[in-house]
Structures are given as structure tokens and as C-alpha cells.
XYZ file of C-alpha atoms in Angstrom:
609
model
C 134.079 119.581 -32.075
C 132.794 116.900 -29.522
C 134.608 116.381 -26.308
C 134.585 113.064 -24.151
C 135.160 112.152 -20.729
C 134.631 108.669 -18.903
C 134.665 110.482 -15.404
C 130.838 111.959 -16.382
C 127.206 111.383 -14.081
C 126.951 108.298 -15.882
C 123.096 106.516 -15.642
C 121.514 110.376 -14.694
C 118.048 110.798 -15.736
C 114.601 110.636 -14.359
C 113.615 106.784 -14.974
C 110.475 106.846 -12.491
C 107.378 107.917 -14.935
C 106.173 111.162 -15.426
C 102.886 112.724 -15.881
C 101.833 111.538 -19.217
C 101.104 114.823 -20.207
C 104.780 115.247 -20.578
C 105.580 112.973 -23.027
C 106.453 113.275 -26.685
C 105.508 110.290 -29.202
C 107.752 109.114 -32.256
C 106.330 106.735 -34.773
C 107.389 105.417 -37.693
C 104.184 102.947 -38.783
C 105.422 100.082 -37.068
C 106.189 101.170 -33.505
C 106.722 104.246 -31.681
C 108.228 105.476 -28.469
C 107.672 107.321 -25.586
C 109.926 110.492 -25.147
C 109.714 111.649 -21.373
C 111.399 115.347 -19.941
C 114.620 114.056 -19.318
C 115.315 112.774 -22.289
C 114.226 109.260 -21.502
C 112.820 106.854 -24.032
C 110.297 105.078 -21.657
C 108.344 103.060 -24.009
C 109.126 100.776 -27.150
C 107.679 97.677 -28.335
C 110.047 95.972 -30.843
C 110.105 95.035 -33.813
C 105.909 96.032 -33.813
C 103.123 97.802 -31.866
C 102.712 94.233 -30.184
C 105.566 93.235 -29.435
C 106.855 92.999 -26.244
C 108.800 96.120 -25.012
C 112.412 96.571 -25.219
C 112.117 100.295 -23.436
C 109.372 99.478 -20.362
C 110.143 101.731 -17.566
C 107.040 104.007 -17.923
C 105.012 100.376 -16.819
C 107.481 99.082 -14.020
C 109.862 97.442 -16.381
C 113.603 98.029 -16.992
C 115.211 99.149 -20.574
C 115.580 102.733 -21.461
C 117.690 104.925 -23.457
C 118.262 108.256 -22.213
C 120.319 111.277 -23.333
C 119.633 114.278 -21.375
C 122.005 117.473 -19.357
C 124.476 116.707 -17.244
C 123.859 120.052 -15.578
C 120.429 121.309 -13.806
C 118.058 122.184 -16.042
C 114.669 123.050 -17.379
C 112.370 121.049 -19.983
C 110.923 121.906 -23.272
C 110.352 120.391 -26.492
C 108.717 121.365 -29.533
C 107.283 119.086 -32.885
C 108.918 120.098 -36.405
C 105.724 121.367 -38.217
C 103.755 118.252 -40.304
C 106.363 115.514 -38.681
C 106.649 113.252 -35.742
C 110.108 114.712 -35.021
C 110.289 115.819 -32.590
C 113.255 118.056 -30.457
C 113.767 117.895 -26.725
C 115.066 121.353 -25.562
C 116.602 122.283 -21.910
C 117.685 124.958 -20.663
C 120.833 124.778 -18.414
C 122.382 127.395 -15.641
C 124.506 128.441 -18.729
C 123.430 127.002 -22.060
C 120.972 125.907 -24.752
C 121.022 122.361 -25.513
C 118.522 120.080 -28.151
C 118.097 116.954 -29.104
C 116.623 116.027 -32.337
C 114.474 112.511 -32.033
C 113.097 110.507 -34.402
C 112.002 107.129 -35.945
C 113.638 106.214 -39.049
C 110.392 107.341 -41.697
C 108.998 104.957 -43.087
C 109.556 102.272 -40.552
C 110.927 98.657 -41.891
C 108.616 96.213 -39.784
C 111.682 94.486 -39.049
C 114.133 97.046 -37.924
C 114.115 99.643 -35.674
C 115.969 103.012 -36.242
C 116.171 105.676 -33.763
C 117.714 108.718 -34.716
C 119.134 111.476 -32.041
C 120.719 114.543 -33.171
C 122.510 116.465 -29.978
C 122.593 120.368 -30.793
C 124.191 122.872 -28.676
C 122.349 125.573 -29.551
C 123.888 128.000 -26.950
C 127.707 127.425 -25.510
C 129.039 123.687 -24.814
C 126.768 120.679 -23.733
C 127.829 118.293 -21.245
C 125.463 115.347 -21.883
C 124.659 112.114 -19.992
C 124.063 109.409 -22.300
C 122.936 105.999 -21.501
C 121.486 102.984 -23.398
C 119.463 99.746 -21.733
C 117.967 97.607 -24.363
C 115.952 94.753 -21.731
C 113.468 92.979 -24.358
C 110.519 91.175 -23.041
C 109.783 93.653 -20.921
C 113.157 93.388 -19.115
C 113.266 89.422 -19.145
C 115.943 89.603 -21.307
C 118.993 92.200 -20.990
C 121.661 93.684 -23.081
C 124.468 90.214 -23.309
C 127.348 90.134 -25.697
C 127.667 93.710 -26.138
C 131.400 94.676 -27.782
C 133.178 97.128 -30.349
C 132.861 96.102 -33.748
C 134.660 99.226 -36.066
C 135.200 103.334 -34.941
C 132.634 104.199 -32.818
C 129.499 101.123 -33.575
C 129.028 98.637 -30.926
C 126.848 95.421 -31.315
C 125.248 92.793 -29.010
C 121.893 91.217 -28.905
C 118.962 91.575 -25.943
C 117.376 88.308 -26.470
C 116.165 87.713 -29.773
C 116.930 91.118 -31.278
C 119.458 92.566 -32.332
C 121.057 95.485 -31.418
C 123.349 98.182 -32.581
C 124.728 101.728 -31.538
C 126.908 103.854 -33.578
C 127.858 107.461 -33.133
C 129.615 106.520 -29.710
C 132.525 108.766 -29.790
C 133.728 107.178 -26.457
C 133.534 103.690 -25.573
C 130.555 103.214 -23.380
C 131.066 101.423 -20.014
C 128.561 99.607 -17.924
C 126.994 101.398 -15.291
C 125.316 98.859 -13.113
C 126.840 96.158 -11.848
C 125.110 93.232 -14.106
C 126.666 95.101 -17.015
C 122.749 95.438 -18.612
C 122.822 99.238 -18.643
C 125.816 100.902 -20.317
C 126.525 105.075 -20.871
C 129.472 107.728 -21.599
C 129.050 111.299 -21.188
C 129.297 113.665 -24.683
C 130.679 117.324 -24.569
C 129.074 119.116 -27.749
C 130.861 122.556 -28.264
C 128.404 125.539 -29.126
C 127.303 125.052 -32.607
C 128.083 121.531 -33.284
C 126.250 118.495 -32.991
C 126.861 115.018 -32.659
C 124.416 112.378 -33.904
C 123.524 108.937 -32.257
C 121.617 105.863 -34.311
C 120.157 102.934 -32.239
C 119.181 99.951 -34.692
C 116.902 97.446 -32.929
C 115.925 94.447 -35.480
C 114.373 90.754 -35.355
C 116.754 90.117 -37.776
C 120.610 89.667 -38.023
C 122.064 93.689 -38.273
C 125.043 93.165 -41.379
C 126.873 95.458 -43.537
C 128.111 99.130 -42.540
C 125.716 101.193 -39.957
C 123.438 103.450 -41.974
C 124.310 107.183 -42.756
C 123.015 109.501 -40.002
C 123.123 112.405 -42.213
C 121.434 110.663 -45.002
C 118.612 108.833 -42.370
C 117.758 112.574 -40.992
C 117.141 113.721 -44.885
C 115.103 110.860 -45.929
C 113.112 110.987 -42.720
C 112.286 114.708 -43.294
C 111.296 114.218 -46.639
C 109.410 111.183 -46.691
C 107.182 113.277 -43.250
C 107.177 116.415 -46.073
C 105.437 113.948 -48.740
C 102.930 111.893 -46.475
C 101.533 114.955 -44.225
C 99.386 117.300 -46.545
C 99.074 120.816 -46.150
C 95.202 120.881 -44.707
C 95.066 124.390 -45.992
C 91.453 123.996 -45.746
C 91.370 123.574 -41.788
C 90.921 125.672 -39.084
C 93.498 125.284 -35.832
C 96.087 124.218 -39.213
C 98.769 123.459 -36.966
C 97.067 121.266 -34.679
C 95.113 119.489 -37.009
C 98.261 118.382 -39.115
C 99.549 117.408 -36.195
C 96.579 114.799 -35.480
C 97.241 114.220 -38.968
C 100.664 113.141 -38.181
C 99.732 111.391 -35.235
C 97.032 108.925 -37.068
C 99.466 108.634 -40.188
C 102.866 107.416 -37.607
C 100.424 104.856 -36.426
C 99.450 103.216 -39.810
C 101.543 100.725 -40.351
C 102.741 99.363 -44.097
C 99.681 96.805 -43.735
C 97.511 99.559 -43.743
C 96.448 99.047 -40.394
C 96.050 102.260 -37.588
C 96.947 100.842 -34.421
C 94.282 102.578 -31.497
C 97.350 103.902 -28.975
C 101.387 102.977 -29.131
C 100.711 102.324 -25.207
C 99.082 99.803 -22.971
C 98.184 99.160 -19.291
C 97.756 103.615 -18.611
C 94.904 103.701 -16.339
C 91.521 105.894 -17.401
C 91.024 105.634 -13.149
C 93.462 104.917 -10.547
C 93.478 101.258 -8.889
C 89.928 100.522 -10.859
C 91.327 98.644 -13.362
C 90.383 100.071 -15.890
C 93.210 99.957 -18.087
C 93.932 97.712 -21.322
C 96.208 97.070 -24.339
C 95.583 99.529 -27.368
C 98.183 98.562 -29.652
C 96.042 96.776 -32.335
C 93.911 97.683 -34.878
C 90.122 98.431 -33.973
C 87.732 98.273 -36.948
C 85.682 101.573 -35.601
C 88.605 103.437 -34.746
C 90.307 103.388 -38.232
C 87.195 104.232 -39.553
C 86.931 107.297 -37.743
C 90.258 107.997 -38.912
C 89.770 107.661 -42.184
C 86.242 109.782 -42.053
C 88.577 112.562 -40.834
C 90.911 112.332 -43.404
C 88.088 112.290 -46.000
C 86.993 115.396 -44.577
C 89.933 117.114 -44.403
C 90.488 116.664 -48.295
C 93.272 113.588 -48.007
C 92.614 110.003 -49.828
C 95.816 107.814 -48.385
C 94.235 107.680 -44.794
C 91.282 106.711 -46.474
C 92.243 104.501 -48.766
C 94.766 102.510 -46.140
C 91.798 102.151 -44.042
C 89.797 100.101 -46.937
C 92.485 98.347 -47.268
C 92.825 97.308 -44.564
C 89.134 96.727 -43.344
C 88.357 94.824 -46.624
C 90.725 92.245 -45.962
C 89.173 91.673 -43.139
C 85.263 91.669 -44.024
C 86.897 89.064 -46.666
C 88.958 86.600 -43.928
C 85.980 86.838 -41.792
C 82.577 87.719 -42.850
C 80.229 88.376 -40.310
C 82.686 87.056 -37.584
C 84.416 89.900 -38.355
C 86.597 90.608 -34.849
C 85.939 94.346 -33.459
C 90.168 94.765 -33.230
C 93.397 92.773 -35.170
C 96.651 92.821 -35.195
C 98.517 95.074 -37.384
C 99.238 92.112 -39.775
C 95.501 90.678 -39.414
C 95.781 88.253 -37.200
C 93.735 87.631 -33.700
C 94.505 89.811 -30.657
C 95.611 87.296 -28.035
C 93.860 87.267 -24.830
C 94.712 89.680 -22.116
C 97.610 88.180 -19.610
C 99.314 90.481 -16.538
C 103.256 90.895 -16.526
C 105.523 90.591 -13.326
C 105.752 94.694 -13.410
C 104.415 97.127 -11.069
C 102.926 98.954 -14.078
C 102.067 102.784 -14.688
C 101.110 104.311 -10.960
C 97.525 103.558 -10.724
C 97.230 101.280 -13.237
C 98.113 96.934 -13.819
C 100.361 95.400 -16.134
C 98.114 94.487 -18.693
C 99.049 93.028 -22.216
C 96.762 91.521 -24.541
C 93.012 92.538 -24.703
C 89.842 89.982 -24.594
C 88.127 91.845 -27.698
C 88.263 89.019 -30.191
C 85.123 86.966 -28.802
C 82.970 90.171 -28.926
C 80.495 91.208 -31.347
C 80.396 94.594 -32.001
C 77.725 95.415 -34.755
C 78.268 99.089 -34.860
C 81.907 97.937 -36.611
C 79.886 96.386 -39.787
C 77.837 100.047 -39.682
C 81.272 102.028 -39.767
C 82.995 99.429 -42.551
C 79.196 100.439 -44.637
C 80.420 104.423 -43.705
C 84.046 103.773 -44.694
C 83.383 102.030 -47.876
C 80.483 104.401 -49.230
C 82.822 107.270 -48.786
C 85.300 105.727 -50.219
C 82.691 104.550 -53.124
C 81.841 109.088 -53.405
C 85.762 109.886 -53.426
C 86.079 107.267 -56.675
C 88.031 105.231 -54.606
C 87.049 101.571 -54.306
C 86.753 98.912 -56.265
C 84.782 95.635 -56.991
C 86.794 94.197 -53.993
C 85.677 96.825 -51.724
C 82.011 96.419 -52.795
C 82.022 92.606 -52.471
C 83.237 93.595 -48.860
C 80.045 96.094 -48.146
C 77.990 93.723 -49.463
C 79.202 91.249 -47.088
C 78.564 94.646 -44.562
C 75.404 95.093 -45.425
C 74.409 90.930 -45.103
C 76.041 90.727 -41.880
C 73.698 93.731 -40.375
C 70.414 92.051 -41.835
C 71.172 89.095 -40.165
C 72.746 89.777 -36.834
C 71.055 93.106 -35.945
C 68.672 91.435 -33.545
C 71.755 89.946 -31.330
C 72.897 91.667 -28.601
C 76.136 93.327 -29.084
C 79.002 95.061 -26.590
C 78.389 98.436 -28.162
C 80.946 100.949 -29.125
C 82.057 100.804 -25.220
C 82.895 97.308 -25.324
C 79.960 96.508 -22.195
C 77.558 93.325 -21.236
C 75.859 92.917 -24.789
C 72.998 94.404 -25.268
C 70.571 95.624 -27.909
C 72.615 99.549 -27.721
C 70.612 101.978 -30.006
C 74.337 103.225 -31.332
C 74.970 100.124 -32.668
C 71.821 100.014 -34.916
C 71.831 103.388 -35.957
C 75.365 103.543 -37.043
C 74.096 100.612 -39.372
C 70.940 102.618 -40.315
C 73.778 105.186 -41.553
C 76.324 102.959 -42.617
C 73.148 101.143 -45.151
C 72.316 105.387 -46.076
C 75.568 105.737 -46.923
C 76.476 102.957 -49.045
C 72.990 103.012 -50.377
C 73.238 106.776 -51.785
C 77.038 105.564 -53.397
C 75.615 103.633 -55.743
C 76.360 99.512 -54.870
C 76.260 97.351 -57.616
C 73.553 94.762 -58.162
C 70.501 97.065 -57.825
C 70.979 96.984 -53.974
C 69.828 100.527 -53.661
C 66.274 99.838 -52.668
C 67.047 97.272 -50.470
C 69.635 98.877 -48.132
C 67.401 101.730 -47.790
C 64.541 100.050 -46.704
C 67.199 97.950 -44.279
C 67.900 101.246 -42.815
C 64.549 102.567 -42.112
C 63.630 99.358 -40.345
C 66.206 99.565 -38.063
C 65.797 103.175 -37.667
C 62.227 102.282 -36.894
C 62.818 99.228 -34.546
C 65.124 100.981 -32.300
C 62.499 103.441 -32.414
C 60.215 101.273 -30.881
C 62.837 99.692 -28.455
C 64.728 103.116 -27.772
C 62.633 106.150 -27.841
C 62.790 107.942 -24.108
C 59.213 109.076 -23.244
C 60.845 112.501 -23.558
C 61.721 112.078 -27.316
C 65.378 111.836 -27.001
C 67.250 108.549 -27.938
C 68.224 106.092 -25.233
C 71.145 103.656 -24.724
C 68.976 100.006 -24.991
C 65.542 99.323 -24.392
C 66.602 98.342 -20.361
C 68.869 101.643 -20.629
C 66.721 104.951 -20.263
C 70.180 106.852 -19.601
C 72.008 109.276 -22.280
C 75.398 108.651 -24.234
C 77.843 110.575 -25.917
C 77.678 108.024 -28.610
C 74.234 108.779 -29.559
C 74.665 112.035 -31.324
C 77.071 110.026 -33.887
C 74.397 108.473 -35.864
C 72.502 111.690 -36.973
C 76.386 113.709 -37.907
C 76.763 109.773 -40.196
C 73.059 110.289 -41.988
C 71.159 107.882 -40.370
C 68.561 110.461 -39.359
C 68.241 114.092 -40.667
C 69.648 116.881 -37.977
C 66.166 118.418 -38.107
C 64.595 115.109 -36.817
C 62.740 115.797 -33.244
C 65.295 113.083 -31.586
C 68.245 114.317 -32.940
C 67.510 118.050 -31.537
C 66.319 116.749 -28.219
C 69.094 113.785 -27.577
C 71.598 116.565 -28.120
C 69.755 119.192 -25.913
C 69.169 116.833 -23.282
C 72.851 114.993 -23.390
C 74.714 118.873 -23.068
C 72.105 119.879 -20.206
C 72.827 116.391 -18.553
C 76.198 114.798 -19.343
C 78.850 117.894 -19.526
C 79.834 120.441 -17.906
C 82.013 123.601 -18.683
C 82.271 122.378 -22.359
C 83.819 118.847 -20.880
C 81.775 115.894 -22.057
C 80.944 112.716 -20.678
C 80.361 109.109 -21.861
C 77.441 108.169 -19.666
C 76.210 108.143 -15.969
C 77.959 105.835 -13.737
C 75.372 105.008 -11.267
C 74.099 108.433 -8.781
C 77.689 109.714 -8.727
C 79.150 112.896 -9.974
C 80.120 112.745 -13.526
C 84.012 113.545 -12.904
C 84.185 111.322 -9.609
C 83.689 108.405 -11.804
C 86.069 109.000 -14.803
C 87.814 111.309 -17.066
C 85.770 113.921 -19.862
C 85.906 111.680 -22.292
C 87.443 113.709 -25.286
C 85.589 112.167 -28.343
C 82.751 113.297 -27.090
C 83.721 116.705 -26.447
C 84.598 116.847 -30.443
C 81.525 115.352 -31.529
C 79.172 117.699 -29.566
C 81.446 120.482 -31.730
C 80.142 118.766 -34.552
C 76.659 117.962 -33.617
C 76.737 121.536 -32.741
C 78.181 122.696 -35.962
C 75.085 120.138 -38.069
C 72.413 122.083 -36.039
C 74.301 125.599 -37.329
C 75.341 126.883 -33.922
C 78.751 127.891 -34.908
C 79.785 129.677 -31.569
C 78.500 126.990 -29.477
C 80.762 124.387 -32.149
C 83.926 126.603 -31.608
C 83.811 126.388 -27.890
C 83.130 122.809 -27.790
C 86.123 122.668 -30.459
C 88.853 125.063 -28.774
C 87.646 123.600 -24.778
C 88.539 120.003 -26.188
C 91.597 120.793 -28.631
C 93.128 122.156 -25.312
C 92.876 119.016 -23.074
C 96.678 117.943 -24.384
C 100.261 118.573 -23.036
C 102.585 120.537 -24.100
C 103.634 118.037 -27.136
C 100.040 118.583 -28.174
C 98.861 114.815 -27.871
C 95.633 113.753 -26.650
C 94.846 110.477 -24.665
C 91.447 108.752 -23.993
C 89.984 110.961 -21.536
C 90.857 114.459 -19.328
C 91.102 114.364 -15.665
C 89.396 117.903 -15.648
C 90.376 118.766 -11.861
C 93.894 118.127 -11.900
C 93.866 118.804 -15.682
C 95.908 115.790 -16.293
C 95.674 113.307 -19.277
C 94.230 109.316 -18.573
C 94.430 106.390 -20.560
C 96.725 105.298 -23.139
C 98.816 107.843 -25.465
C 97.993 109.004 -27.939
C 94.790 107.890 -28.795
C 93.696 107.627 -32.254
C 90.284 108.165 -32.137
C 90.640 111.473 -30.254
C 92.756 112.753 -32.890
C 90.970 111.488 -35.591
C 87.409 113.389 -34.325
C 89.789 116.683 -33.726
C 91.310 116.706 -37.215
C 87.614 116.038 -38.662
C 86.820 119.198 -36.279
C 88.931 120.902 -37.868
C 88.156 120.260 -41.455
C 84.472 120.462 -40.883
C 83.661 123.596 -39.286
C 86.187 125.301 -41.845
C 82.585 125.750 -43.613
C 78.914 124.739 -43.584
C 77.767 121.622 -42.744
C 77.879 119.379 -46.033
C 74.247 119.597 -47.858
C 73.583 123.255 -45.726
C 74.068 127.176 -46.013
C 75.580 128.954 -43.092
C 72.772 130.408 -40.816
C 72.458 134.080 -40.346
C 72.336 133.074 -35.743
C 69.951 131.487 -33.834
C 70.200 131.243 -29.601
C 71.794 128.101 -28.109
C 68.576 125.538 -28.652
C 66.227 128.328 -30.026
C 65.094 128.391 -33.406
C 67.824 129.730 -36.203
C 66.528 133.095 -37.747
């Protein structure tokens, strides 16, 4: 049985943000939200990743929806294994209380459905519940908001539409504008009561959906897309990455990069920016990882996607999209404080780059695709359109897989030399064999020339002599053997010079210390485990693996980089690519390296006996 009261702590709940380590994501493909401690949902972007936000107070902005203890109480919160739903758990001075929170699985790209099962798991639950739907980022609040049957109330926050049904007591404003609106719940021991927000572009008609029948299809539509991964090591936590990359694949087939925007990698730097489209190298990664790991619908979403737009745009090919293809619009600031540290940034300036090392991944994605027996002559009209694009453009200076002042960046060309390898050794149609390997020795051989360190180790352009985590990529993607002098000493010289304590670091800023001037950068710290794991050093892969798969919170999510001092996350959250070189972690050093036996030993850089 569910009690009600109007006389209840109405609006209670931490709405300043939280340490992002503390917060939960749920995704259903075509936007996800931000769970925080208290039960708050602090970020949504409706109806898609791009949109503006409807729930912005984790940036400075007003919306949120909240549903958290009445009573003092302590935070915890757990995943459901291979899902995104996820349960918010306190503990109270004299109870047990849950509540069950999800996305609607699959998402519709029109309508948002936010599921919230209250559980009082031990004795009766006196909960504070309130709802602010503010879209645009809080330009426009809740308006017209009345009773239409039992306990479902409608009204509209600008252009969407909204509607709440589960209420088993008419809510009542709780500010004075009338914008936020709450009621307090009593849940006796045992029971639950479920809530279901619908948030939709599009007029909301006929009866409210089932709750009971939303939870069932939700949990088995998560059962059916999340495989097993029987084959991993760290199981758990790789399904979850798994998870994580799948909720943020939407229906197009895109992966957006991070459900967030405007979290700072550095306080009051500025260096914070808008990951909620689609970058070309990051799904990539994704789908190498999911190839790996023994699953095809990652992989096959990500040619997809990536072919439609080697088609639409050749070798303009943009280095991110939208989720639906389109351009990113340029970055603009908001009239919001933002995240503390960090600006209220939307948009991102990434169309007008070149990036070559994303035609060099599309060549990786596709010939992997081409050994799993899973493209077709679509897909190899689009690496042929790859492979042109590199032999023309791969004397321009490009903004590298950091997005910098373009350059010639060895990365760039030596993810092509691979990306040519691969494709090459899958077997492209037209007798192209020849020709894309002898592509990929010449630019294997001009960077070479431009990009050889007098010490024998790679280095990041010709007026670059410094290291980079993105360096040991190349040789783990075939563009140079792992027994190769360059490969052993640009890994030898990057761990002796650009980590520390198993952390690992893009680059050098300048003469200061590596963690003054920004976070371990965690797809690094996974790669070394798997440069580590090519040369057969399998203790020195594990501790590279287990140091990195523990930078997270307590959901287990991983953003950009690691603030290793204060052992805080920074940047936006989650992000894909960190989860995608974890779960590939996982699957790879399950076993040899691909092509290898398993060594018998061998010291830390001494020779394997």
C-alpha cells in the first residue's frame, strides 16, 4: 500500500552538482541522463543527444526531476548486470529504500520514457518527489500543466510535450512561478510504487503506457542486445562498457562520443567541449572492441553508419556528425554558469577540420568488417573511396587524433599505413591488393623520413621531437610489426617518459609536470595494456589493465581523463572511447596476441626467453 501526504519536504534534494564520479548514466540510444546521489536527474537533452536540455542543473541550468528520502540518509546504487538500469539505494536512520531507473529500451527518437520504480526494501519510505521539465536549457518552463484522468497529468515545456503518470497525489507547485511541482510518496515495506515521465517532440495521445509492461520489455530487450562476453576477463566490467557503448548507439547507427557537454578536463582553462555527436575515430574504436570481444552488431552499426558517410562526403568526410548525419553546428556559449570549473559550451567547431587518421580508422573498420564476412559491395565502394582519399590528401596537414594546429602528425599517417594493411590483407575487389600495400609502405616510409627521433623511437611531426600516447596505436592496428626497432623503443621510451604509477599521459605540455597540466588520460593507460600485451609482457599488461579499469566511480563509468591526486574523474561522462579501449582490454588479453603463442616470461623491456 502507498500512503500520501501534501504536508511533505516538498522540492528536497541536492540540486548543486556533485562530483561526477557520483553519477549514474541511463541511455536508451537516443539520449541519456544523468542520475546524481540524491536521486536527481541532472542532465537530459530531449528528444536527442543534441538537443537542448530539458534536465540542466549539473551545467548551471534549471529542470530536474528528483525522487529521493525524505529522511537523512546514505547513498548507494548499483547497475543490474548487462543493462543500463540502474537502482539508486539509501539507507535511512530506519529503513531500506530503492529506486529502480531507467530509459524506456529501445529509445523512440521522438519520445522520451523514463521509468522509476520506488522499492521499500526495508520498513516504510517517506519519499520526496519532484518534477521540473525547463527545455532549452531552462528558457522555457513547465506552462499548462493540469490533471487529465486518475493519477496522469499533462502540460507542455516549450515545444515538448510532457506527461507524468503514477502520481498517486496531485502534485502542487513548489516555487512560486509554478515551474517546479512535487508531492511526497509513503511506500509501505515491500511495496512499490512506479512513476513514468514521457517527454516527446510530438503530441503525447492515447492512454499512458503500462509501467509494468515498459519495465519487462526494457529488461528484455537489455537481455537480447548485451552478449554474454564469456570470453573476457574483468566479465562484469567489460559488459558493462559493453552496455555503455551500445545505450549510446542510436537507431541511425551512430555512437554518440559522451551524453554530456561543457565538463571541464582542467578547471577555468577552458578546456571543455560538446561530445554529444558522432566522431568517425571514436566509433571505430568501438566497434574494434566489439570485434574483439566476439560481437558483430557494434560492428556492423558502426559500418553503417561510417559508410553513409564516406558516401555523402568523400574525402570531405567531417571528423564528427550528428546522430542523424548531419553537420555539427559551430560551438556557441549559453547564459549558464556551467559545471564548476568549466563554460557553457554547446556545439563544437570540428566540422572544418581535417582529420586524416579518420579515413585510416574507416580502412580498419571496414577490413574487419570485410574478415568477420560482414560487408558488402557498399562498404567496399566506401574503402575504396578510404583508400583514394589517403593517396591524395596524406601530404596535407591535418589536426591529428587530438584535434591541434594541423600538422603533418606521424599518428595520422600510420593509422593509414594500417588502415591500407588492413583492408589490403581482406581482400578488396578490383585487384587493389598490390596497390594499397605499396600505399602503405610509402607512408610508413615517408613518415620515416619526416618522423624518426635520432633515438629510434617515433615522434609526433617532423617540428615535434616529443612522445604521444597515440603513437603506440599504429603498431597494435598492423601498420608495423611489434618486433620492429620503433615500435619496441617508442613504447620503452613513452612508459619511462610519459606515465607514472601505471597512469598514462597524452603528451608533454611545455617543462611542466605531467599531472599539473591535465588529467591521466585513460585511453592511453588501456592501450599501453595492450601494447604491453603485443610485446608478450602479460604482468606488465594486467597492471596497466586493472590501474586503468579502476579510475571510475562507484557506477563504474569512465570519463576522458583521471585527476590522479584527488582521484576524481574530468571531462565529459561517460566517454566512449575509454570504454571502448577497456572492453577491447578485456577481450584481448583473455589470450595471446592474435598471430602469436604465449611466451614462457621475459623481464619488463628484456628479451622474452
Amino acid at each position: 500500500m502507498t500512503r500520501t501526504s501534501s504536508d511533505s519536504e516538498l522540492g528536497k534534494g541536492t540540486l548543486a552538482p556533485h562530483p561526477l564520479r557520483q553519477y549514474a548514466l541511463l541511455a536508451d540510444g537516443e539520449r541519456g541522463v544523468l542520475v546524481g546521489p540524491r536521486g536527481e536527474y541532472a542532465w537530459m537533452c530531449a528528444p536527442r543527444w543534441d538537443s537542448d536540455a530539458v534536465f540542466s542543473t549539473l551545467v548551471g541550468g534549471t529542470g530536474v526531476y528528483v525522487v529521493t528520502p525524505v529522511a537523512r540518509c546514505v547513498w548507494g546504487g548499483y547497475y543490474e548486470d548487462g543493462t543500463l538500469i540502474w537502482r539508486s539505494r539509501w539507507v535511512t536512520d530506519d529503513g531500506i529504500v530503492e529506486c529502480r531507473e531507467a530509459l524506456a529500451f529501445p529509445g523512440d527518437p521522438h519520445r522520451a520514457v523514463l521509468l522509476r520504480r520506488i522499492v521499500a526494501v526495508r520498513n516504510a519510505a517517506r519519499m520526496s518527489v519532484v518534477l521540473e521539465p525547463c527545455a532549452g536549457f531552462g528558457r522555457y518552463p513547465l506552462r499548462g500543466f493540469s490533471r487529465e484522468a486518475g493519477g496522469v497529468w499533462a502540460g507542455r515545456a516549450g515545444p515538448l510535450a510532457v506527461r507524468w503518470s503514477g502520481c498517486a497525489v496531485a502534485p502542487r507547485p513548489v516555487d512560486p512561478g509554478g515551474r517546479r511541482v512535487g508531492m511526497e510518496l509513503t511506500v509501505e515495506a515491500g511495496d512499490c510504487h512506479d512513476l513514468v515521465l514521457e517527454i516527446s517532440d510530438r503530441s503525447l495521445t492515447g492512454r499512458p503506457p503500462d509501467p509494468g509492461a515498459l519495465w519487462r520489455a526494457t529488461e528484455e530487450a537489455w537481455h537480447a542486445a548485451v552478449p554474454p562476453l564469456g570470453g573476457t576477463v574483468a566479465r562484469t566490467d567489460a559488459r558493462r562498457a559493453y552496455t555503455v557503448l551500445r545505450g549510446l548507439t542510436a537507431a541511425s547507427g551512430g555512437m554518440v562520443a559522451s551524453a554530456t557537454t561543457s565538463l571541464p578536463e582542467r578547471a577555468e582553462e577552458g578546456r571543455n567541449y560538446d561530445y554529444r555527436y558522432v566522431w568517425i575515430r571514436d566509433q571505430c574504436y568501438a566497434a574494434q572492441a566489439a570485434a574483439a570481444a566476439g560481437d558483430t552488431v557494434l560492428l556492423d552499426e558502426a559500418v553503417r553508419f561510417v559508410t553513409a558517410r564516406l558516401h555523402q562526403d568523400g574525402p570531405r568526410m567531417a571528423p564528427a556528425y550528428t546522430v542523424e548525419g548531419r553537420t555539427v553546428p559551430d560551438e556557441r556559449e549559453l547564459d549558464l554558469s556551467g559545471y564548476p570549473g568549466g563554460f557553457d559550451r554547446v556545439g563544437n567547431n570540428i566540422s572544418g577540420q581535417f582529420q586524416l587518421d579518420a579515413f585510416g580508422e574507416a580502412l580498419l573498420l571496414l577490413g574487419t568488417a570485410a574478415r568477420h564476412d560482414r560487408l558488402d559491395a557498399d562498404g567496399w565502394r566506401a574503402a575504396v573511396v578510404a583508400a583514394q582519399t589517403i593517396a591524395r590528401r596524406r601530404d596535407e596537414a591535418d589536426s591529428g587524433v587530438w584535434e591541434l594546429r594541423p600538422r603533418l602528425w606521424a599518428h595520422s599517417r600510420l593509422t593509414c599505413a594500417a588502415g591500407l594493411r588492413c583492408g589490403a590483407a581482406a581482400g578488396p575487389p578490383g585487384g587493389r591488393t598490390a596497390e594499397w600495400s605499396a600505399l602503405a609502405d610509402r607512408l610508413v616510409a615517408d613518415t620515416a623520413a619526416r618522423c624518426l627521433h635520432p633515438s629510434g623511437r617515433w615522434q609526433r611531426s617532423p617540428e615535434d621531437p616529443g612522445l604521444d600516447g597515440a603513437l603506440l596505436l599504429p603498431p597494435l592496428r598492423g601498420a608495423l610489426p611489434a618486433d620492429d626497432p620503433r615500435t619496441q623503443a617508442t613504447l620503452r621510451a613513452y612508459v619511462e617518459e610519459l606515465t607514472e604509477d601505471h597512469f598514462a599521459y597524452r603528451f608533454r605540455h611545455g617543462d611542466q609536470p605531467l599531472e599539473a597540466s591535465e588529467g591521466a588520460f585513460l585511453l592511453c593507460g588501456f592501450v599501453t595494456a595492450l601494447a604491453e600485451h603485443q610485446q608478450g609482457r602479460e604482468v606488465a599488461a594486467f597492471r596497466w589493465f586493472e590501474r586503468n579499469r579502476a579510475a571510475c566511480g562507484p557506477p563504474g563509468l569512465y570519463s576522458e581523463e583521471y585527476d590522479v591526486a584527488q582521484r576524481q574523474l574530468r571531462g565529459n561522462l561517460p566517454q566512449a572511447f575509454v570504454h571502448a579501449l577497456m572492453l577491447e582490454c578485456a577481450a584481448r588479453l583473455a589470450g595471446p596476441w592474435p598471430g602469436t603463442q604465449r611466451p614462457g616470461g621475459g623481464g619488463a623491456y628484456g628479451p622474452k626467453g
